[in-house]
Amino acid sequence: YFLLAGHLSPIDGIGPKEVGMDALQNLLEQKTIQEVVLATSPTVEGEATAHYIAQLCKHFAIKTTRIAYG
């Protein structure tokens, strides 16, 4: 498990470093991870955060999956 310290919100000045994306990137670089399951809220900020993580995982050829919501 890896928990972020919030969600991305550029309008509020909350970027990747503020929520711990650098720690996530370090983990992705150092461990053998096959899949990342994303569980973010269905808000604009949650979607942006999920997209950012998915792009980061794509760089490391790690599969991303998003849990269902509705």
PDB file of N, CA and C in Angstrom:
ATOM      1  N   TYR A   1       0.827  -1.184   0.000  1.00  0.00           N
ATOM      2  CA  TYR A   1       0.000   0.000   0.000  1.00  0.00           C
ATOM      3  C   TYR A   1       0.867   1.241   0.000  1.00  0.00           C
ATOM      4  N   PHE A   2       0.367   2.274  -0.657  1.00  0.00           N
ATOM      5  CA  PHE A   2       1.025   3.570  -0.632  1.00  0.00           C
ATOM      6  C   PHE A   2      -0.072   4.624  -0.585  1.00  0.00           C
ATOM      7  N   LEU A   3      -0.039   5.471   0.410  1.00  0.00           N
ATOM      8  CA  LEU A   3      -1.043   6.517   0.545  1.00  0.00           C
ATOM      9  C   LEU A   3      -0.410   7.874   0.293  1.00  0.00           C
ATOM     10  N   LEU A   4      -1.067   8.640  -0.556  1.00  0.00           N
ATOM     11  CA  LEU A   4      -0.630  10.010  -0.793  1.00  0.00           C
ATOM     12  C   LEU A   4      -1.148  10.902   0.326  1.00  0.00           C
ATOM     13  N   ALA A   5      -0.557  12.060   0.454  1.00  0.00           N
ATOM     14  CA  ALA A   5      -0.966  13.010   1.481  1.00  0.00           C
ATOM     15  C   ALA A   5      -2.010  13.985   0.955  1.00  0.00           C
ATOM     16  N   GLY A   6      -2.810  13.571  -0.005  1.00  0.00           N
ATOM     17  CA  GLY A   6      -3.840  14.427  -0.575  1.00  0.00           C
ATOM     18  C   GLY A   6      -3.946  14.213  -2.074  1.00  0.00           C
ATOM     19  N   HIS A   7      -4.511  15.201  -2.748  1.00  0.00           N
ATOM     20  CA  HIS A   7      -4.668  15.124  -4.208  1.00  0.00           C
ATOM     21  C   HIS A   7      -4.062  16.363  -4.847  1.00  0.00           C
ATOM     22  N   LEU A   8      -3.752  16.251  -6.123  1.00  0.00           N
ATOM     23  CA  LEU A   8      -3.185  17.379  -6.857  1.00  0.00           C
ATOM     24  C   LEU A   8      -4.242  18.457  -7.044  1.00  0.00           C
ATOM     25  N   SER A   9      -3.841  19.689  -6.824  1.00  0.00           N
ATOM     26  CA  SER A   9      -4.740  20.827  -7.026  1.00  0.00           C
ATOM     27  C   SER A   9      -3.888  22.065  -7.309  1.00  0.00           C
ATOM     28  N   PRO A  10      -3.501  22.239  -8.578  1.00  0.00           N
ATOM     29  CA  PRO A  10      -2.642  23.371  -8.917  1.00  0.00           C
ATOM     30  C   PRO A  10      -3.240  24.727  -8.526  1.00  0.00           C
ATOM     31  N   ILE A  11      -4.543  24.851  -8.581  1.00  0.00           N
ATOM     32  CA  ILE A  11      -5.190  26.118  -8.208  1.00  0.00           C
ATOM     33  C   ILE A  11      -4.910  26.462  -6.753  1.00  0.00           C
ATOM     34  N   ASP A  12      -4.843  25.435  -5.908  1.00  0.00           N
ATOM     35  CA  ASP A  12      -4.584  25.636  -4.483  1.00  0.00           C
ATOM     36  C   ASP A  12      -3.095  25.539  -4.137  1.00  0.00           C
ATOM     37  N   GLY A  13      -2.257  25.403  -5.154  1.00  0.00           N
ATOM     38  CA  GLY A  13      -0.820  25.316  -4.929  1.00  0.00           C
ATOM     39  C   GLY A  13      -0.360  23.955  -4.424  1.00  0.00           C
ATOM     40  N   ILE A  14      -1.156  22.911  -4.668  1.00  0.00           N
ATOM     41  CA  ILE A  14      -0.797  21.563  -4.230  1.00  0.00           C
ATOM     42  C   ILE A  14      -0.303  20.783  -5.442  1.00  0.00           C
ATOM     43  N   GLY A  15       0.987  20.567  -5.475  1.00  0.00           N
ATOM     44  CA  GLY A  15       1.604  19.860  -6.588  1.00  0.00           C
ATOM     45  C   GLY A  15       2.081  18.480  -6.182  1.00  0.00           C
ATOM     46  N   PRO A  16       2.781  17.815  -7.067  1.00  0.00           N
ATOM     47  CA  PRO A  16       3.258  16.455  -6.801  1.00  0.00           C
ATOM     48  C   PRO A  16       4.107  16.322  -5.529  1.00  0.00           C
ATOM     49  N   LYS A  17       4.985  17.268  -5.277  1.00  0.00           N
ATOM     50  CA  LYS A  17       5.845  17.172  -4.087  1.00  0.00           C
ATOM     51  C   LYS A  17       5.048  17.282  -2.799  1.00  0.00           C
ATOM     52  N   GLU A  18       4.003  18.096  -2.801  1.00  0.00           N
ATOM     53  CA  GLU A  18       3.206  18.306  -1.590  1.00  0.00           C
ATOM     54  C   GLU A  18       2.412  17.068  -1.176  1.00  0.00           C
ATOM     55  N   VAL A  19       2.103  16.206  -2.119  1.00  0.00           N
ATOM     56  CA  VAL A  19       1.303  15.016  -1.783  1.00  0.00           C
ATOM     57  C   VAL A  19       2.140  13.744  -1.695  1.00  0.00           C
ATOM     58  N   GLY A  20       3.436  13.830  -1.946  1.00  0.00           N
ATOM     59  CA  GLY A  20       4.309  12.681  -1.791  1.00  0.00           C
ATOM     60  C   GLY A  20       4.583  11.882  -3.046  1.00  0.00           C
ATOM     61  N   MET A  21       4.397  12.492  -4.209  1.00  0.00           N
ATOM     62  CA  MET A  21       4.663  11.779  -5.459  1.00  0.00           C
ATOM     63  C   MET A  21       6.127  11.405  -5.601  1.00  0.00           C
ATOM     64  N   ASP A  22       7.031  12.199  -5.022  1.00  0.00           N
ATOM     65  CA  ASP A  22       8.449  11.866  -5.109  1.00  0.00           C
ATOM     66  C   ASP A  22       8.743  10.558  -4.378  1.00  0.00           C
ATOM     67  N   ALA A  23       8.087  10.322  -3.243  1.00  0.00           N
ATOM     68  CA  ALA A  23       8.259   9.063  -2.517  1.00  0.00           C
ATOM     69  C   ALA A  23       7.678   7.897  -3.322  1.00  0.00           C
ATOM     70  N   LEU A  24       6.543   8.131  -3.980  1.00  0.00           N
ATOM     71  CA  LEU A  24       5.956   7.091  -4.827  1.00  0.00           C
ATOM     72  C   LEU A  24       6.889   6.761  -5.981  1.00  0.00           C
ATOM     73  N   GLN A  25       7.449   7.763  -6.609  1.00  0.00           N
ATOM     74  CA  GLN A  25       8.371   7.527  -7.721  1.00  0.00           C
ATOM     75  C   GLN A  25       9.585   6.736  -7.254  1.00  0.00           C
ATOM     76  N   ASN A  26      10.121   7.074  -6.092  1.00  0.00           N
ATOM     77  CA  ASN A  26      11.260   6.319  -5.553  1.00  0.00           C
ATOM     78  C   ASN A  26      10.890   4.856  -5.333  1.00  0.00           C
ATOM     79  N   LEU A  27       9.695   4.614  -4.830  1.00  0.00           N
ATOM     80  CA  LEU A  27       9.222   3.252  -4.613  1.00  0.00           C
ATOM     81  C   LEU A  27       9.102   2.499  -5.933  1.00  0.00           C
ATOM     82  N   LEU A  28       8.556   3.150  -6.947  1.00  0.00           N
ATOM     83  CA  LEU A  28       8.407   2.523  -8.256  1.00  0.00           C
ATOM     84  C   LEU A  28       9.761   2.192  -8.875  1.00  0.00           C
ATOM     85  N   GLU A  29      10.754   3.032  -8.616  1.00  0.00           N
ATOM     86  CA  GLU A  29      12.092   2.813  -9.153  1.00  0.00           C
ATOM     87  C   GLU A  29      12.814   1.658  -8.453  1.00  0.00           C
ATOM     88  N   GLN A  30      12.591   1.496  -7.152  1.00  0.00           N
ATOM     89  CA  GLN A  30      13.369   0.558  -6.359  1.00  0.00           C
ATOM     90  C   GLN A  30      12.747  -0.824  -6.229  1.00  0.00           C
ATOM     91  N   LYS A  31      11.453  -0.950  -6.340  1.00  0.00           N
ATOM     92  CA  LYS A  31      10.768  -2.223  -6.126  1.00  0.00           C
ATOM     93  C   LYS A  31      10.334  -2.834  -7.449  1.00  0.00           C
ATOM     94  N   THR A  32      10.098  -4.129  -7.436  1.00  0.00           N
ATOM     95  CA  THR A  32       9.542  -4.816  -8.590  1.00  0.00           C
ATOM     96  C   THR A  32       8.027  -4.820  -8.419  1.00  0.00           C
ATOM     97  N   ILE A  33       7.375  -3.880  -9.048  1.00  0.00           N
ATOM     98  CA  ILE A  33       5.926  -3.717  -8.925  1.00  0.00           C
ATOM     99  C   ILE A  33       5.299  -4.063 -10.266  1.00  0.00           C
ATOM    100  N   GLN A  34       4.270  -4.897 -10.222  1.00  0.00           N
ATOM    101  CA  GLN A  34       3.609  -5.327 -11.447  1.00  0.00           C
ATOM    102  C   GLN A  34       2.360  -4.510 -11.748  1.00  0.00           C
ATOM    103  N   GLU A  35       1.683  -4.022 -10.702  1.00  0.00           N
ATOM    104  CA  GLU A  35       0.426  -3.309 -10.923  1.00  0.00           C
ATOM    105  C   GLU A  35       0.188  -2.302  -9.804  1.00  0.00           C
ATOM    106  N   VAL A  36      -0.394  -1.168 -10.166  1.00  0.00           N
ATOM    107  CA  VAL A  36      -0.801  -0.152  -9.204  1.00  0.00           C
ATOM    108  C   VAL A  36      -2.310  -0.015  -9.329  1.00  0.00           C
ATOM    109  N   VAL A  37      -3.013  -0.166  -8.218  1.00  0.00           N
ATOM    110  CA  VAL A  37      -4.464  -0.014  -8.189  1.00  0.00           C
ATOM    111  C   VAL A  37      -4.758   1.366  -7.617  1.00  0.00           C
ATOM    112  N   LEU A  38      -5.435   2.185  -8.417  1.00  0.00           N
ATOM    113  CA  LEU A  38      -5.729   3.563  -8.021  1.00  0.00           C
ATOM    114  C   LEU A  38      -7.104   3.652  -7.372  1.00  0.00           C
ATOM    115  N   ALA A  39      -7.170   4.371  -6.276  1.00  0.00           N
ATOM    116  CA  ALA A  39      -8.436   4.605  -5.591  1.00  0.00           C
ATOM    117  C   ALA A  39      -8.500   6.085  -5.222  1.00  0.00           C
ATOM    118  N   THR A  40      -8.936   6.896  -6.166  1.00  0.00           N
ATOM    119  CA  THR A  40      -9.064   8.333  -5.933  1.00  0.00           C
ATOM    120  C   THR A  40     -10.523   8.726  -6.078  1.00  0.00           C
ATOM    121  N   SER A  41     -10.855   9.872  -5.532  1.00  0.00           N
ATOM    122  CA  SER A  41     -12.238  10.332  -5.600  1.00  0.00           C
ATOM    123  C   SER A  41     -12.597  10.732  -7.035  1.00  0.00           C
ATOM    124  N   PRO A  42     -13.879  10.673  -7.378  1.00  0.00           N
ATOM    125  CA  PRO A  42     -14.301  11.020  -8.744  1.00  0.00           C
ATOM    126  C   PRO A  42     -14.462  12.530  -8.962  1.00  0.00           C
ATOM    127  N   THR A  43     -13.587  13.303  -8.343  1.00  0.00           N
ATOM    128  CA  THR A  43     -13.589  14.753  -8.526  1.00  0.00           C
ATOM    129  C   THR A  43     -12.554  15.120  -9.587  1.00  0.00           C
ATOM    130  N   VAL A  44     -12.539  16.364  -9.970  1.00  0.00           N
ATOM    131  CA  VAL A  44     -11.539  16.827 -10.945  1.00  0.00           C
ATOM    132  C   VAL A  44     -10.136  16.592 -10.391  1.00  0.00           C
ATOM    133  N   GLU A  45      -9.939  16.902  -9.108  1.00  0.00           N
ATOM    134  CA  GLU A  45      -8.629  16.713  -8.494  1.00  0.00           C
ATOM    135  C   GLU A  45      -8.261  15.234  -8.413  1.00  0.00           C
ATOM    136  N   GLY A  46      -9.230  14.391  -8.076  1.00  0.00           N
ATOM    137  CA  GLY A  46      -8.985  12.952  -8.007  1.00  0.00           C
ATOM    138  C   GLY A  46      -8.635  12.374  -9.363  1.00  0.00           C
ATOM    139  N   GLU A  47      -9.340  12.827 -10.390  1.00  0.00           N
ATOM    140  CA  GLU A  47      -9.056  12.372 -11.758  1.00  0.00           C
ATOM    141  C   GLU A  47      -7.667  12.817 -12.195  1.00  0.00           C
ATOM    142  N   ALA A  48      -7.309  14.052 -11.881  1.00  0.00           N
ATOM    143  CA  ALA A  48      -5.991  14.573 -12.246  1.00  0.00           C
ATOM    144  C   ALA A  48      -4.886  13.795 -11.533  1.00  0.00           C
ATOM    145  N   THR A  49      -5.113  13.478 -10.270  1.00  0.00           N
ATOM    146  CA  THR A  49      -4.135  12.714  -9.503  1.00  0.00           C
ATOM    147  C   THR A  49      -3.976  11.312 -10.087  1.00  0.00           C
ATOM    148  N   ALA A  50      -5.086  10.659 -10.410  1.00  0.00           N
ATOM    149  CA  ALA A  50      -5.043   9.319 -11.004  1.00  0.00           C
ATOM    150  C   ALA A  50      -4.323   9.348 -12.347  1.00  0.00           C
ATOM    151  N   HIS A  51      -4.594  10.367 -13.140  1.00  0.00           N
ATOM    152  CA  HIS A  51      -3.935  10.487 -14.444  1.00  0.00           C
ATOM    153  C   HIS A  51      -2.427  10.673 -14.274  1.00  0.00           C
ATOM    154  N   TYR A  52      -2.032  11.505 -13.345  1.00  0.00           N
ATOM    155  CA  TYR A  52      -0.606  11.746 -13.093  1.00  0.00           C
ATOM    156  C   TYR A  52       0.083  10.447 -12.706  1.00  0.00           C
ATOM    157  N   ILE A  53      -0.532   9.688 -11.797  1.00  0.00           N
ATOM    158  CA  ILE A  53       0.062   8.430 -11.350  1.00  0.00           C
ATOM    159  C   ILE A  53       0.112   7.418 -12.491  1.00  0.00           C
ATOM    160  N   ALA A  54      -0.941   7.364 -13.287  1.00  0.00           N
ATOM    161  CA  ALA A  54      -0.969   6.429 -14.419  1.00  0.00           C
ATOM    162  C   ALA A  54       0.155   6.743 -15.408  1.00  0.00           C
ATOM    163  N   GLN A  55       0.407   8.008 -15.656  1.00  0.00           N
ATOM    164  CA  GLN A  55       1.492   8.396 -16.561  1.00  0.00           C
ATOM    165  C   GLN A  55       2.853   8.053 -15.963  1.00  0.00           C
ATOM    166  N   LEU A  56       2.983   8.233 -14.661  1.00  0.00           N
ATOM    167  CA  LEU A  56       4.221   7.881 -13.978  1.00  0.00           C
ATOM    168  C   LEU A  56       4.472   6.373 -14.079  1.00  0.00           C
ATOM    169  N   CYS A  57       3.430   5.587 -13.855  1.00  0.00           N
ATOM    170  CA  CYS A  57       3.549   4.126 -13.941  1.00  0.00           C
ATOM    171  C   CYS A  57       3.852   3.677 -15.372  1.00  0.00           C
ATOM    172  N   LYS A  58       3.272   4.361 -16.328  1.00  0.00           N
ATOM    173  CA  LYS A  58       3.520   4.030 -17.735  1.00  0.00           C
ATOM    174  C   LYS A  58       5.008   4.167 -18.065  1.00  0.00           C
ATOM    175  N   HIS A  59       5.641   5.164 -17.486  1.00  0.00           N
ATOM    176  CA  HIS A  59       7.073   5.377 -17.688  1.00  0.00           C
ATOM    177  C   HIS A  59       7.884   4.162 -17.230  1.00  0.00           C
ATOM    178  N   PHE A  60       7.419   3.476 -16.181  1.00  0.00           N
ATOM    179  CA  PHE A  60       8.105   2.302 -15.637  1.00  0.00           C
ATOM    180  C   PHE A  60       7.499   0.991 -16.137  1.00  0.00           C
ATOM    181  N   ALA A  61       6.598   1.069 -17.117  1.00  0.00           N
ATOM    182  CA  ALA A  61       5.923  -0.109 -17.684  1.00  0.00           C
ATOM    183  C   ALA A  61       5.178  -0.904 -16.617  1.00  0.00           C
ATOM    184  N   ILE A  62       4.497  -0.179 -15.723  1.00  0.00           N
ATOM    185  CA  ILE A  62       3.703  -0.801 -14.665  1.00  0.00           C
ATOM    186  C   ILE A  62       2.231  -0.632 -15.007  1.00  0.00           C
ATOM    187  N   LYS A  63       1.492  -1.717 -14.924  1.00  0.00           N
ATOM    188  CA  LYS A  63       0.057  -1.706 -15.218  1.00  0.00           C
ATOM    189  C   LYS A  63      -0.685  -0.908 -14.141  1.00  0.00           C
ATOM    190  N   THR A  64      -1.651  -0.083 -14.570  1.00  0.00           N
ATOM    191  CA  THR A  64      -2.496   0.640 -13.616  1.00  0.00           C
ATOM    192  C   THR A  64      -3.954   0.213 -13.795  1.00  0.00           C
ATOM    193  N   THR A  65      -4.640   0.107 -12.685  1.00  0.00           N
ATOM    194  CA  THR A  65      -6.052  -0.245 -12.662  1.00  0.00           C
ATOM    195  C   THR A  65      -6.744   0.725 -11.724  1.00  0.00           C
ATOM    196  N   ARG A  66      -7.955   1.079 -12.055  1.00  0.00           N
ATOM    197  CA  ARG A  66      -8.737   1.999 -11.219  1.00  0.00           C
ATOM    198  C   ARG A  66      -9.936   1.260 -10.656  1.00  0.00           C
ATOM    199  N   ILE A  67     -10.173   1.379  -9.352  1.00  0.00           N
ATOM    200  CA  ILE A  67     -11.338   0.707  -8.784  1.00  0.00           C
ATOM    201  C   ILE A  67     -12.604   1.386  -9.283  1.00  0.00           C
ATOM    202  N   ALA A  68     -13.691   0.627  -9.322  1.00  0.00           N
ATOM    203  CA  ALA A  68     -14.975   1.156  -9.812  1.00  0.00           C
ATOM    204  C   ALA A  68     -15.583   2.102  -8.779  1.00  0.00           C
ATOM    205  N   TYR A  69     -16.349   3.037  -9.260  1.00  0.00           N
ATOM    206  CA  TYR A  69     -17.102   3.925  -8.373  1.00  0.00           C
ATOM    207  C   TYR A  69     -18.382   4.314  -9.091  1.00  0.00           C
ATOM    208  N   GLY A  70     -19.302   4.828  -8.339  1.00  0.00           N
ATOM    209  CA  GLY A  70     -20.542   5.236  -8.975  1.00  0.00           C
ATOM    210  C   GLY A  70     -21.655   5.466  -8.015  1.00  0.00           C
TER     211      GLY A  70
END
